[in-house]
mmCIF file of C-alpha atoms in Angstrom:
data_model
loop_
_atom_site.group_PDB
_atom_site.id
_atom_site.type_symbol
_atom_site.label_atom_id
_atom_site.label_comp_id
_atom_site.label_asym_id
_atom_site.label_seq_id
_atom_site.Cartn_x
_atom_site.Cartn_y
_atom_site.Cartn_z
ATOM 1 C CA LYS A 746 87.381 91.721 105.078
ATOM 2 C CA ALA A 747 84.082 90.601 105.077
ATOM 3 C CA GLY A 748 81.139 94.166 104.034
ATOM 4 C CA VAL A 749 78.092 95.556 106.289
ATOM 5 C CA THR A 750 75.221 92.890 106.293
ATOM 6 C CA GLN A 751 71.500 94.479 106.661
ATOM 7 C CA THR A 752 68.700 92.026 107.481
ATOM 8 C CA PRO A 753 66.070 91.923 106.027
ATOM 9 C CA ARG A 754 66.696 93.102 102.929
ATOM 10 C CA TYR A 755 62.939 93.762 102.037
ATOM 11 C CA LEU A 756 59.843 93.647 104.382
ATOM 12 C CA ILE A 757 56.533 94.230 103.620
ATOM 13 C CA LYS A 758 54.357 96.097 107.090
ATOM 14 C CA THR A 759 50.677 97.047 107.736
ATOM 15 C CA ARG A 760 50.245 100.650 109.109
ATOM 16 C CA GLY A 761 50.713 100.458 112.886
ATOM 17 C CA GLN A 762 52.784 97.816 112.704
ATOM 18 C CA GLN A 763 56.491 97.685 114.164
ATOM 19 C CA VAL A 764 59.334 96.818 112.610
ATOM 20 C CA THR A 765 63.088 95.630 113.083
ATOM 21 C CA LEU A 766 65.947 96.117 110.980
ATOM 22 C CA SER A 767 69.864 94.772 112.036
ATOM 23 C CA CYS A 768 73.012 95.885 110.687
ATOM 24 C CA SER A 769 76.122 93.857 111.468
ATOM 25 C CA PRO A 770 78.835 96.069 110.401
ATOM 26 C CA ILE A 771 82.377 95.568 108.852
ATOM 27 C CA SER A 772 84.999 93.134 111.010
ATOM 28 C CA GLY A 773 86.686 95.965 113.737
ATOM 29 C CA HIS A 774 84.357 98.665 113.020
ATOM 30 C CA ARG A 775 83.000 100.531 116.038
ATOM 31 C CA SER A 776 80.639 102.579 114.638
ATOM 32 C CA VAL A 777 76.771 101.975 112.979
ATOM 33 C CA SER A 778 74.894 104.594 111.264
ATOM 34 C CA TRP A 779 71.562 104.749 109.966
ATOM 35 C CA TYR A 780 69.724 106.757 107.614
ATOM 36 C CA GLN A 781 66.739 106.934 105.255
ATOM 37 C CA GLN A 782 66.538 107.703 101.461
ATOM 38 C CA THR A 783 63.417 108.385 99.964
ATOM 39 C CA PRO A 784 63.021 109.509 96.288
ATOM 40 C CA GLY A 785 61.267 113.187 97.784
ATOM 41 C CA GLN A 786 63.908 113.577 100.706
ATOM 42 C CA GLY A 787 66.899 111.821 99.521
ATOM 43 C CA LEU A 788 69.458 110.511 102.074
ATOM 44 C CA GLN A 789 68.385 111.634 105.987
ATOM 45 C CA PHE A 790 70.361 110.829 108.995
ATOM 46 C CA LEU A 791 68.374 108.999 111.863
ATOM 47 C CA PHE A 792 71.669 108.361 114.143
ATOM 48 C CA GLU A 793 74.997 107.730 114.880
ATOM 49 C CA TYR A 794 76.090 104.768 117.930
ATOM 50 C CA PHE A 795 79.659 104.335 118.606
ATOM 51 C CA SER A 796 80.910 101.460 121.451
ATOM 52 C CA GLU A 797 77.221 100.889 122.358
ATOM 53 C CA THR A 798 76.387 104.880 123.378
ATOM 54 C CA GLN A 799 73.828 106.583 121.329
ATOM 55 C CA ARG A 800 76.255 109.856 119.867
ATOM 56 C CA ASN A 801 73.973 111.855 117.345
ATOM 57 C CA LYS A 802 70.501 111.852 116.119
ATOM 58 C CA GLY A 803 68.731 113.412 113.771
ATOM 59 C CA ASN A 804 65.594 114.479 113.321
ATOM 60 C CA PHE A 805 62.895 112.216 113.107
ATOM 61 C CA PRO A 806 59.955 111.342 115.783
ATOM 62 C CA GLY A 807 60.815 109.487 118.513
ATOM 63 C CA ARG A 808 58.738 105.961 116.819
ATOM 64 C CA PHE A 809 62.749 105.752 115.631
ATOM 65 C CA SER A 810 65.025 104.288 117.603
ATOM 66 C CA GLY A 811 67.771 102.525 117.847
ATOM 67 C CA ARG A 812 70.385 100.250 119.502
ATOM 68 C CA GLN A 813 73.829 98.749 119.699
ATOM 69 C CA PHE A 814 75.407 96.008 121.564
ATOM 70 C CA SER A 815 78.653 94.574 122.697
ATOM 71 C CA ASN A 816 79.439 93.388 119.061
ATOM 72 C CA SER A 817 79.204 96.399 117.486
ATOM 73 C CA ARG A 818 76.054 94.905 115.280
ATOM 74 C CA SER A 819 73.111 97.674 115.626
ATOM 75 C CA GLU A 820 69.175 97.034 115.327
ATOM 76 C CA MET A 821 67.219 100.308 114.936
ATOM 77 C CA ASN A 822 62.958 100.122 115.424
ATOM 78 C CA VAL A 823 60.001 101.795 114.246
ATOM 79 C CA SER A 824 56.943 101.586 115.694
ATOM 80 C CA THR A 825 53.308 102.299 114.424
ATOM 81 C CA LEU A 826 54.490 102.938 111.159
ATOM 82 C CA GLU A 827 52.950 105.186 108.951
ATOM 83 C CA LEU A 828 52.937 105.269 104.713
ATOM 84 C CA GLY A 829 55.336 107.534 105.024
ATOM 85 C CA ASP A 830 58.370 105.194 106.311
ATOM 86 C CA SER A 831 58.101 102.901 103.231
ATOM 87 C CA ALA A 832 61.751 103.826 102.420
ATOM 88 C CA LEU A 833 64.929 102.472 101.680
ATOM 89 C CA TYR A 834 66.843 102.208 105.165
ATOM 90 C CA LEU A 835 70.255 101.899 105.162
ATOM 91 C CA CYS A 836 73.463 101.094 107.676
ATOM 92 C CA ALA A 837 76.685 102.352 107.372
ATOM 93 C CA SER A 838 79.862 101.599 109.475
ATOM 94 C CA SER A 839 82.770 102.770 110.165
ATOM 95 C CA SER A 840 85.860 102.702 112.960
ATOM 96 C CA GLY A 841 84.176 105.472 114.306
ATOM 97 C CA THR A 842 87.459 107.792 115.389
ATOM 98 C CA VAL A 843 87.804 108.731 110.878
ATOM 99 C CA GLY A 844 85.065 110.323 108.680
ATOM 100 C CA GLU A 845 84.576 107.241 105.915
ATOM 101 C CA GLN A 846 81.360 105.062 106.460
ATOM 102 C CA TYR A 847 80.781 102.396 104.287
ATOM 103 C CA PHE A 848 77.617 101.199 103.870
ATOM 104 C CA GLY A 849 75.384 97.562 103.634
ATOM 105 C CA PRO A 850 73.095 97.348 100.998
ATOM 106 C CA GLY A 851 70.155 98.435 102.929
ATOM 107 C CA THR A 852 66.601 97.177 103.444
ATOM 108 C CA ARG A 853 63.416 98.125 101.535
ATOM 109 C CA LEU A 854 60.259 98.759 104.095
ATOM 110 C CA THR A 855 57.492 99.361 102.085
ATOM 111 C CA VAL A 856 54.145 99.977 104.602
ATOM 112 C CA THR A 857 50.711 99.425 103.377
ATOM 113 C CA GLU B 375 67.535 124.626 104.011
ATOM 114 C CA ASP B 376 69.911 122.710 101.640
ATOM 115 C CA LYS B 377 73.182 122.258 103.693
ATOM 116 C CA VAL B 378 74.863 120.206 100.312
ATOM 117 C CA VAL B 379 73.904 121.774 96.997
ATOM 118 C CA GLN B 380 75.014 119.626 93.621
ATOM 119 C CA SER B 381 74.925 120.565 90.373
ATOM 120 C CA PRO B 382 73.886 119.340 87.729
ATOM 121 C CA LEU B 383 70.784 117.222 88.978
ATOM 122 C CA SER B 384 70.950 115.022 85.719
ATOM 123 C CA LEU B 385 73.928 114.614 83.274
ATOM 124 C CA VAL B 386 73.376 112.790 79.836
ATOM 125 C CA VAL B 387 76.961 112.191 78.068
ATOM 126 C CA HIS B 388 78.320 110.030 75.484
ATOM 127 C CA GLU B 389 80.845 107.197 76.395
ATOM 128 C CA GLY B 390 84.191 109.036 76.365
ATOM 129 C CA ASP B 391 83.697 112.221 77.622
ATOM 130 C CA THR B 392 84.511 114.075 80.618
ATOM 131 C CA VAL B 393 82.344 114.796 83.110
ATOM 132 C CA THR B 394 82.548 117.333 86.268
ATOM 133 C CA LEU B 395 79.881 117.161 88.662
ATOM 134 C CA ASN B 396 79.626 120.275 91.403
ATOM 135 C CA CYS B 397 78.797 120.048 94.856
ATOM 136 C CA SER B 398 78.765 123.540 97.338
ATOM 137 C CA TYR B 399 78.121 123.091 101.113
ATOM 138 C CA GLU B 400 77.852 125.220 103.830
ATOM 139 C CA VAL B 401 80.757 126.458 106.295
ATOM 140 C CA THR B 402 79.836 125.265 109.809
ATOM 141 C CA ASN B 403 82.990 123.534 111.558
ATOM 142 C CA PHE B 404 83.813 122.026 107.860
ATOM 143 C CA ARG B 405 85.572 118.465 109.187
ATOM 144 C CA SER B 406 85.218 116.995 105.595
ATOM 145 C CA LEU B 407 83.442 116.115 102.212
ATOM 146 C CA LEU B 408 82.600 112.777 101.062
ATOM 147 C CA TRP B 409 81.410 111.494 97.575
ATOM 148 C CA TYR B 410 79.434 108.162 96.812
ATOM 149 C CA LYS B 411 78.555 106.367 93.124
ATOM 150 C CA GLN B 412 74.872 104.809 94.163
ATOM 151 C CA GLU B 413 73.945 101.888 91.125
ATOM 152 C CA LYS B 414 71.445 100.339 92.093
ATOM 153 C CA LYS B 415 71.313 100.029 95.979
ATOM 154 C CA ALA B 416 74.098 100.912 98.368
ATOM 155 C CA PRO B 417 76.052 104.302 98.211
ATOM 156 C CA THR B 418 79.766 103.052 97.061
ATOM 157 C CA PHE B 419 82.521 104.879 98.991
ATOM 158 C CA LEU B 420 84.839 107.066 96.745
ATOM 159 C CA PHE B 421 86.424 109.537 98.254
ATOM 160 C CA MET B 422 86.938 112.143 101.117
ATOM 161 C CA LEU B 423 88.878 115.394 101.510
ATOM 162 C CA THR B 424 89.976 117.202 104.184
ATOM 163 C CA SER B 425 91.176 120.155 105.151
ATOM 164 C CA SER B 426 95.043 118.215 104.859
ATOM 165 C CA GLY B 427 93.851 116.037 101.652
ATOM 166 C CA ILE B 428 92.252 118.878 99.193
ATOM 167 C CA GLU B 429 92.658 116.287 95.999
ATOM 168 C CA LYS B 430 91.858 112.779 95.089
ATOM 169 C CA LYS B 431 92.719 110.184 92.579
ATOM 170 C CA SER B 432 91.421 106.731 91.503
ATOM 171 C CA GLY B 433 91.774 105.674 87.694
ATOM 172 C CA ARG B 434 89.652 107.713 85.840
ATOM 173 C CA LEU B 435 87.712 109.823 89.134
ATOM 174 C CA SER B 436 89.337 112.845 90.723
ATOM 175 C CA SER B 437 88.494 115.106 92.631
ATOM 176 C CA ILE B 438 89.556 118.604 94.442
ATOM 177 C CA LEU B 439 88.160 120.471 97.277
ATOM 178 C CA ASP B 440 88.127 124.141 97.469
ATOM 179 C CA LYS B 441 87.994 124.887 100.958
ATOM 180 C CA LYS B 442 87.410 129.215 100.604
ATOM 181 C CA GLU B 443 84.643 128.912 97.767
ATOM 182 C CA LEU B 444 83.066 125.989 99.667
ATOM 183 C CA PHE B 445 82.772 123.462 96.834
ATOM 184 C CA SER B 446 84.108 120.207 95.814
ATOM 185 C CA ILE B 447 83.923 118.834 92.245
ATOM 186 C CA LEU B 448 84.049 115.218 90.829
ATOM 187 C CA ASN B 449 85.902 114.776 87.516
ATOM 188 C CA ILE B 450 84.743 111.468 85.742
ATOM 189 C CA THR B 451 87.622 110.962 82.298
ATOM 190 C CA ALA B 452 86.981 108.978 79.257
ATOM 191 C CA THR B 453 83.626 107.425 80.551
ATOM 192 C CA GLN B 454 82.144 104.410 80.488
ATOM 193 C CA THR B 455 78.230 102.504 80.867
ATOM 194 C CA GLY B 456 79.964 101.365 84.001
ATOM 195 C CA ASP B 457 80.015 104.706 85.479
ATOM 196 C CA SER B 458 75.982 105.629 85.113
ATOM 197 C CA ALA B 459 74.634 106.251 88.240
ATOM 198 C CA VAL B 460 73.411 108.711 90.577
ATOM 199 C CA TYR B 461 76.568 110.601 92.631
ATOM 200 C CA LEU B 462 75.769 111.384 95.853
ATOM 201 C CA CYS B 463 78.278 114.560 97.849
ATOM 202 C CA ALA B 464 78.108 114.714 101.807
ATOM 203 C CA TYR B 465 79.080 116.981 103.930
ATOM 204 C CA GLN B 466 80.532 115.958 107.383
ATOM 205 C CA PRO B 467 80.799 118.844 110.081
ATOM 206 C CA TYR B 468 82.631 118.424 113.627
ATOM 207 C CA SER B 469 80.220 118.069 116.241
ATOM 208 C CA GLY B 470 80.596 118.522 119.713
ATOM 209 C CA ALA B 471 79.257 114.205 120.300
ATOM 210 C CA GLY B 472 82.196 113.804 118.247
ATOM 211 C CA SER B 473 79.722 111.995 115.714
ATOM 212 C CA TYR B 474 80.925 111.676 111.933
ATOM 213 C CA GLN B 475 76.960 112.279 111.151
ATOM 214 C CA LEU B 476 76.758 113.043 107.041
ATOM 215 C CA THR B 477 74.447 115.336 105.691
ATOM 216 C CA PHE B 478 74.013 114.747 101.538
ATOM 217 C CA GLY B 479 72.985 116.556 98.105
ATOM 218 C CA LYS B 480 70.129 115.341 96.415
ATOM 219 C CA GLY B 481 72.782 114.185 94.304
ATOM 220 C CA THR B 482 73.824 113.984 90.291
ATOM 221 C CA LYS B 483 72.293 111.588 88.200
ATOM 222 C CA LEU B 484 74.740 110.135 85.017
ATOM 223 C CA SER B 485 73.610 108.585 82.066
ATOM 224 C CA VAL B 486 76.497 107.432 80.213
ATOM 225 C CA ILE B 487 75.186 106.428 76.932
ATOM 226 C CA PRO B 488 77.298 104.261 74.351
#
């Protein structure tokens, strides 16, 4: 089975711009979760989608949003980028009915 | 307030040594505890421990869960340089929304030297 894929792998954006990241889960998996990883805060939960519905959301500002499509692919969007948004954004795939989550390679976002 | 606390934060051992990594967690609505290995990029899933599965083993790696004392340990025997990585522990509570959100510890950085 193919693993979790994320695109793009690297992004450089300027403050104030917006960005969209994409995640394709493992075939058959219906749940996608997003996490932000920074050296200071570690891995922090952003949101979780299951069958196109947001099931949970972490403690991030409204500039961070996401959605899931009928084929389970997910996108997350960050608007009005700030320097502090520079991070590795990880997507995790799961069946949605058991707890195991499998991570994609991540998107490294740099905001200048 | 940290809900998942890992110790030590870093560890340096020689090849062939046995290491024990620790993870303590908050008790609220416990569902499961997961261990991941992170080398350069994506965390790789190692184990998931639940009330019905408190001990797991795979090759040189093993993990146990103590629900009474609220901690888990990850053991690695006969360490190899390829075991060098950050090991992450994650707590997964039950939630009303049916979510499988993970709360991660800061990780233990393991360095294995030849």
